[in-house]
mmCIF file of C-alpha atoms in Angstrom:
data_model
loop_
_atom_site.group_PDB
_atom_site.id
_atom_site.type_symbol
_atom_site.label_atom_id
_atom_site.label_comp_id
_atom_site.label_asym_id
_atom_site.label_seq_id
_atom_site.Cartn_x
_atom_site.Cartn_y
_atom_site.Cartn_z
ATOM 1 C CA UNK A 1 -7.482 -22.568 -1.404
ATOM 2 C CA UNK A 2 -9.719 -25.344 -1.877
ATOM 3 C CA UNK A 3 -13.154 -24.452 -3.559
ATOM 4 C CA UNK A 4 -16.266 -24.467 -0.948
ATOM 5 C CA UNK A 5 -19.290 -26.230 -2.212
ATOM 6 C CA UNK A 6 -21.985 -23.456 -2.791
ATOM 7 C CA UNK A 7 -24.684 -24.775 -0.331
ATOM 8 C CA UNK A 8 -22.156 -24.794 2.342
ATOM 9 C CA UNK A 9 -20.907 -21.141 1.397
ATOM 10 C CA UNK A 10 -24.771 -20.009 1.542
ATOM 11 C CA UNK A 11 -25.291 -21.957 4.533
ATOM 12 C CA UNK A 12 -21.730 -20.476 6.337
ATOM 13 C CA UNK A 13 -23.004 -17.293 5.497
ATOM 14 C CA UNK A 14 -26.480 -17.302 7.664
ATOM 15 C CA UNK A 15 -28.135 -17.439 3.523
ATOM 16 C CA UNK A 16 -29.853 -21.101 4.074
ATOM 17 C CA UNK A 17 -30.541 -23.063 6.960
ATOM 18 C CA UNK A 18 -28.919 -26.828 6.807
ATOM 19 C CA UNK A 19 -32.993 -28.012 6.640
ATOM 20 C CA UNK A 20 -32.877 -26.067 3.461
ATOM 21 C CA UNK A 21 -30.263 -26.922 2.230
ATOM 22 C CA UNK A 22 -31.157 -31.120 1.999
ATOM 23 C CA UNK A 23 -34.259 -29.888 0.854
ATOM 24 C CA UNK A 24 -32.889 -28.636 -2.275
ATOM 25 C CA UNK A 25 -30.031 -31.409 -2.320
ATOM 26 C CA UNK A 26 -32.915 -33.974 -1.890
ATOM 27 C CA UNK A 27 -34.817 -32.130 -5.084
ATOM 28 C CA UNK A 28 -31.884 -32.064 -6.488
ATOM 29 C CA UNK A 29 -31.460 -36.158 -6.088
ATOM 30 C CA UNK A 30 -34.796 -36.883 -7.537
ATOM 31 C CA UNK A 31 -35.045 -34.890 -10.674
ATOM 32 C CA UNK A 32 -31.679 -33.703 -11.343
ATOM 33 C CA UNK A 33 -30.407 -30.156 -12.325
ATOM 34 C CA UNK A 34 -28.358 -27.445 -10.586
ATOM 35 C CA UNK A 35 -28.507 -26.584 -7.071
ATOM 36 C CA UNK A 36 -28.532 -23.070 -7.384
ATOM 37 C CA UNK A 37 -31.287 -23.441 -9.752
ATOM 38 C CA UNK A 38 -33.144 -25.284 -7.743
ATOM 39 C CA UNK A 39 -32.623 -23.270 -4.437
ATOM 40 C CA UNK A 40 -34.492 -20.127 -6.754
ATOM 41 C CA UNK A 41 -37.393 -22.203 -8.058
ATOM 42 C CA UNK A 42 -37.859 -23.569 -4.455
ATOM 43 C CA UNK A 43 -37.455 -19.481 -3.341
ATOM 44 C CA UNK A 44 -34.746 -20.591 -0.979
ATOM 45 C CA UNK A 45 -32.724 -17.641 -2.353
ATOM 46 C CA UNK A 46 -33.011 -15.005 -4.794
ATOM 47 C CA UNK A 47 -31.375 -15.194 -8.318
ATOM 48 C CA UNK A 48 -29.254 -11.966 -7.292
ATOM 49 C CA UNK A 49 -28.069 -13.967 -3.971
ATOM 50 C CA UNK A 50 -27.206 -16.707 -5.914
ATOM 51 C CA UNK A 51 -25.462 -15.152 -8.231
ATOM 52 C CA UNK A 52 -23.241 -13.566 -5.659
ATOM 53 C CA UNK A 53 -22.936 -16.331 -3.759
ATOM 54 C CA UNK A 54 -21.498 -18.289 -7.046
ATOM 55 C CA UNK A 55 -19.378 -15.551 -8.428
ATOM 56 C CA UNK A 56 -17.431 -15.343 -4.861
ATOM 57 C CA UNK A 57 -17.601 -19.385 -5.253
ATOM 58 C CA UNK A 58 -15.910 -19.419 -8.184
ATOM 59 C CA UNK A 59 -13.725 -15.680 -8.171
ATOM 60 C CA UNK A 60 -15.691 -14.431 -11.187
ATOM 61 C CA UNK A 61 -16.682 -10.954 -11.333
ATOM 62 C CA UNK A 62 -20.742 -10.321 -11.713
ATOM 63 C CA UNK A 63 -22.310 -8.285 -14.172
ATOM 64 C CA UNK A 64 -25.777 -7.665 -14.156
ATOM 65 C CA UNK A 65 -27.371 -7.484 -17.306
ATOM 66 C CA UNK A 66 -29.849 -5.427 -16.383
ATOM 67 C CA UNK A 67 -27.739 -1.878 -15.388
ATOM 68 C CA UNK A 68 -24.922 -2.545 -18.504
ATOM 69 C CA UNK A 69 -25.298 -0.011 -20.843
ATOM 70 C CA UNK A 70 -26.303 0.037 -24.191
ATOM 71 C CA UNK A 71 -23.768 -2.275 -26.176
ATOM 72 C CA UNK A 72 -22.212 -1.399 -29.406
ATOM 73 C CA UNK A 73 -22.873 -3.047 -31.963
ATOM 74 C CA UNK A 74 -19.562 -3.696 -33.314
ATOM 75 C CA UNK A 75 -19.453 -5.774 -30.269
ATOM 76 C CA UNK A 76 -22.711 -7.266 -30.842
ATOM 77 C CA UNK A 77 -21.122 -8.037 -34.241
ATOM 78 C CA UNK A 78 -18.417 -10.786 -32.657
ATOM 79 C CA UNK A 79 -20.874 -13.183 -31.691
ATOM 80 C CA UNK A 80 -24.398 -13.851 -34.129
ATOM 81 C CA UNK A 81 -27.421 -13.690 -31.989
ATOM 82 C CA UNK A 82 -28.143 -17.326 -32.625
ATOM 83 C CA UNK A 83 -24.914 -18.108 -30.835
ATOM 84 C CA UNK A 84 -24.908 -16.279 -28.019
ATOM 85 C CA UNK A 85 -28.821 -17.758 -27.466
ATOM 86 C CA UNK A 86 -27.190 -21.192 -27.778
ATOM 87 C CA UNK A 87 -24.132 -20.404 -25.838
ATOM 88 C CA UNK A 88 -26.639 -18.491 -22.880
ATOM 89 C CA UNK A 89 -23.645 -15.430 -22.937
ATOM 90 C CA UNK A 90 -23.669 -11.861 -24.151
ATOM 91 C CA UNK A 91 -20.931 -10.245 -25.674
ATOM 92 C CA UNK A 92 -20.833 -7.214 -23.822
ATOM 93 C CA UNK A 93 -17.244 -5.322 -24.025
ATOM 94 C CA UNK A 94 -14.145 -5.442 -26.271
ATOM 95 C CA UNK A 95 -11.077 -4.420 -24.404
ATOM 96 C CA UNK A 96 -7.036 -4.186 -25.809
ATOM 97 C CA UNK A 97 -8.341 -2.682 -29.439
ATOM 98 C CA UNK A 98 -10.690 -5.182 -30.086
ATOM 99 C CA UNK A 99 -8.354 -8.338 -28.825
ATOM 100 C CA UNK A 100 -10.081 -9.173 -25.499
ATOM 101 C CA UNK A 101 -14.297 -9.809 -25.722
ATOM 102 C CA UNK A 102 -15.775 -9.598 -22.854
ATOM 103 C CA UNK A 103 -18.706 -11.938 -21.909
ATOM 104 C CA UNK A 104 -21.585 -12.744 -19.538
ATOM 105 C CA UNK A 105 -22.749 -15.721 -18.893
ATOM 106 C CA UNK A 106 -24.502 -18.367 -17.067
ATOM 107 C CA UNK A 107 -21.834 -21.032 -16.672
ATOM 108 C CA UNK A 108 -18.268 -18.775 -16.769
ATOM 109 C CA UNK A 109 -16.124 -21.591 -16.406
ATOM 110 C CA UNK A 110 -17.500 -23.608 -19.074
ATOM 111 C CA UNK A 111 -14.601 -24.499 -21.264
ATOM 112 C CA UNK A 112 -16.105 -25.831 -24.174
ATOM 113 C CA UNK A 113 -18.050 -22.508 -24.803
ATOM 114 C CA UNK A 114 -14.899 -20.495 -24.427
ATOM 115 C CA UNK A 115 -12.929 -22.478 -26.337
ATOM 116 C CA UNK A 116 -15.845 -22.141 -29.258
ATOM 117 C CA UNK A 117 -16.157 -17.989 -28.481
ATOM 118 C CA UNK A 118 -12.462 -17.890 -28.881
ATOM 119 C CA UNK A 119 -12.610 -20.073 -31.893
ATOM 120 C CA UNK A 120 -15.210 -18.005 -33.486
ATOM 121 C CA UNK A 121 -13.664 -14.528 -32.659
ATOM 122 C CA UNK A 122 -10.203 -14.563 -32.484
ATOM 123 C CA UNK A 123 -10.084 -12.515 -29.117
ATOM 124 C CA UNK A 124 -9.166 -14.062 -25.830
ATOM 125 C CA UNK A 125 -12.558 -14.496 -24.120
ATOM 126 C CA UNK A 126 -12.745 -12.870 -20.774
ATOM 127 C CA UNK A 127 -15.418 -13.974 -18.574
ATOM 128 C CA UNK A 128 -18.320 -13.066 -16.082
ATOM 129 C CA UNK A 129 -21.170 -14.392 -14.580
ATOM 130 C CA UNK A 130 -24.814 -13.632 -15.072
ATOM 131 C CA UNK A 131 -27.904 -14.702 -14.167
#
């Protein structure tokens, strides 16, 4: 199935009118940057929306940061704090006795970083998206 571009998805989905929508791709044009990103600073759509609207986008699961429970801290302990900062992800679950990591993040399909989580801890690197 071939992927739908996200302002079309929002706009398919009665989220953003197509006047919004060049708008943001218009902002986008002139300075640059992510359209989703945009779209929230411009309060076109909430963060939450967007999220959802990204994760179906892409078929990644969500997890919002904010309702997680507390995380241990021997999964903490896979990724220094400095890292995950750099990386924007949180470690937030270790699945199949410590082989699997699950993380969030901001950019879920970004190879590079997965490739460098999986470098760094030896697990395969499951992950979600967060805003």
């Amino acid at each position: 199935m071939p992927s739908i571009k996200l302002g079309e998805l929002l706009v398919n989905a009665n989220v953003l009118q197509e006047s919004q929508l060049r708008a943001a791709l218009a902002e986008q044009q002139k300075w640059g940057g992510r359209l989703g990103d945009i779209m929230v600073r411009m309060s076109l759509v909430t963060e939450d929306l967007l999220v959802r609207a990204l994760s179906r986008q892409m078929g990644v699961p969500t997890t919002n940061l904010e309702t997680i429970p507390q995380i241990s801290d021997h999964v903490k302990a896979k990724i220094p704090p400095e890292m995950a900062s750099e990386l924007e992800m949180v470690p937030i679950q270790l699945k199949e006795d410590g082989k699997t990591l699950v993380v969030a993040m901001a950019e879920p399909q970004n190879v590079g970083v997965v490739d460098s989580l999986r470098a760094r801890t030896g697990c395969r690197i499951v992950t979600h998206l967060a805003g």
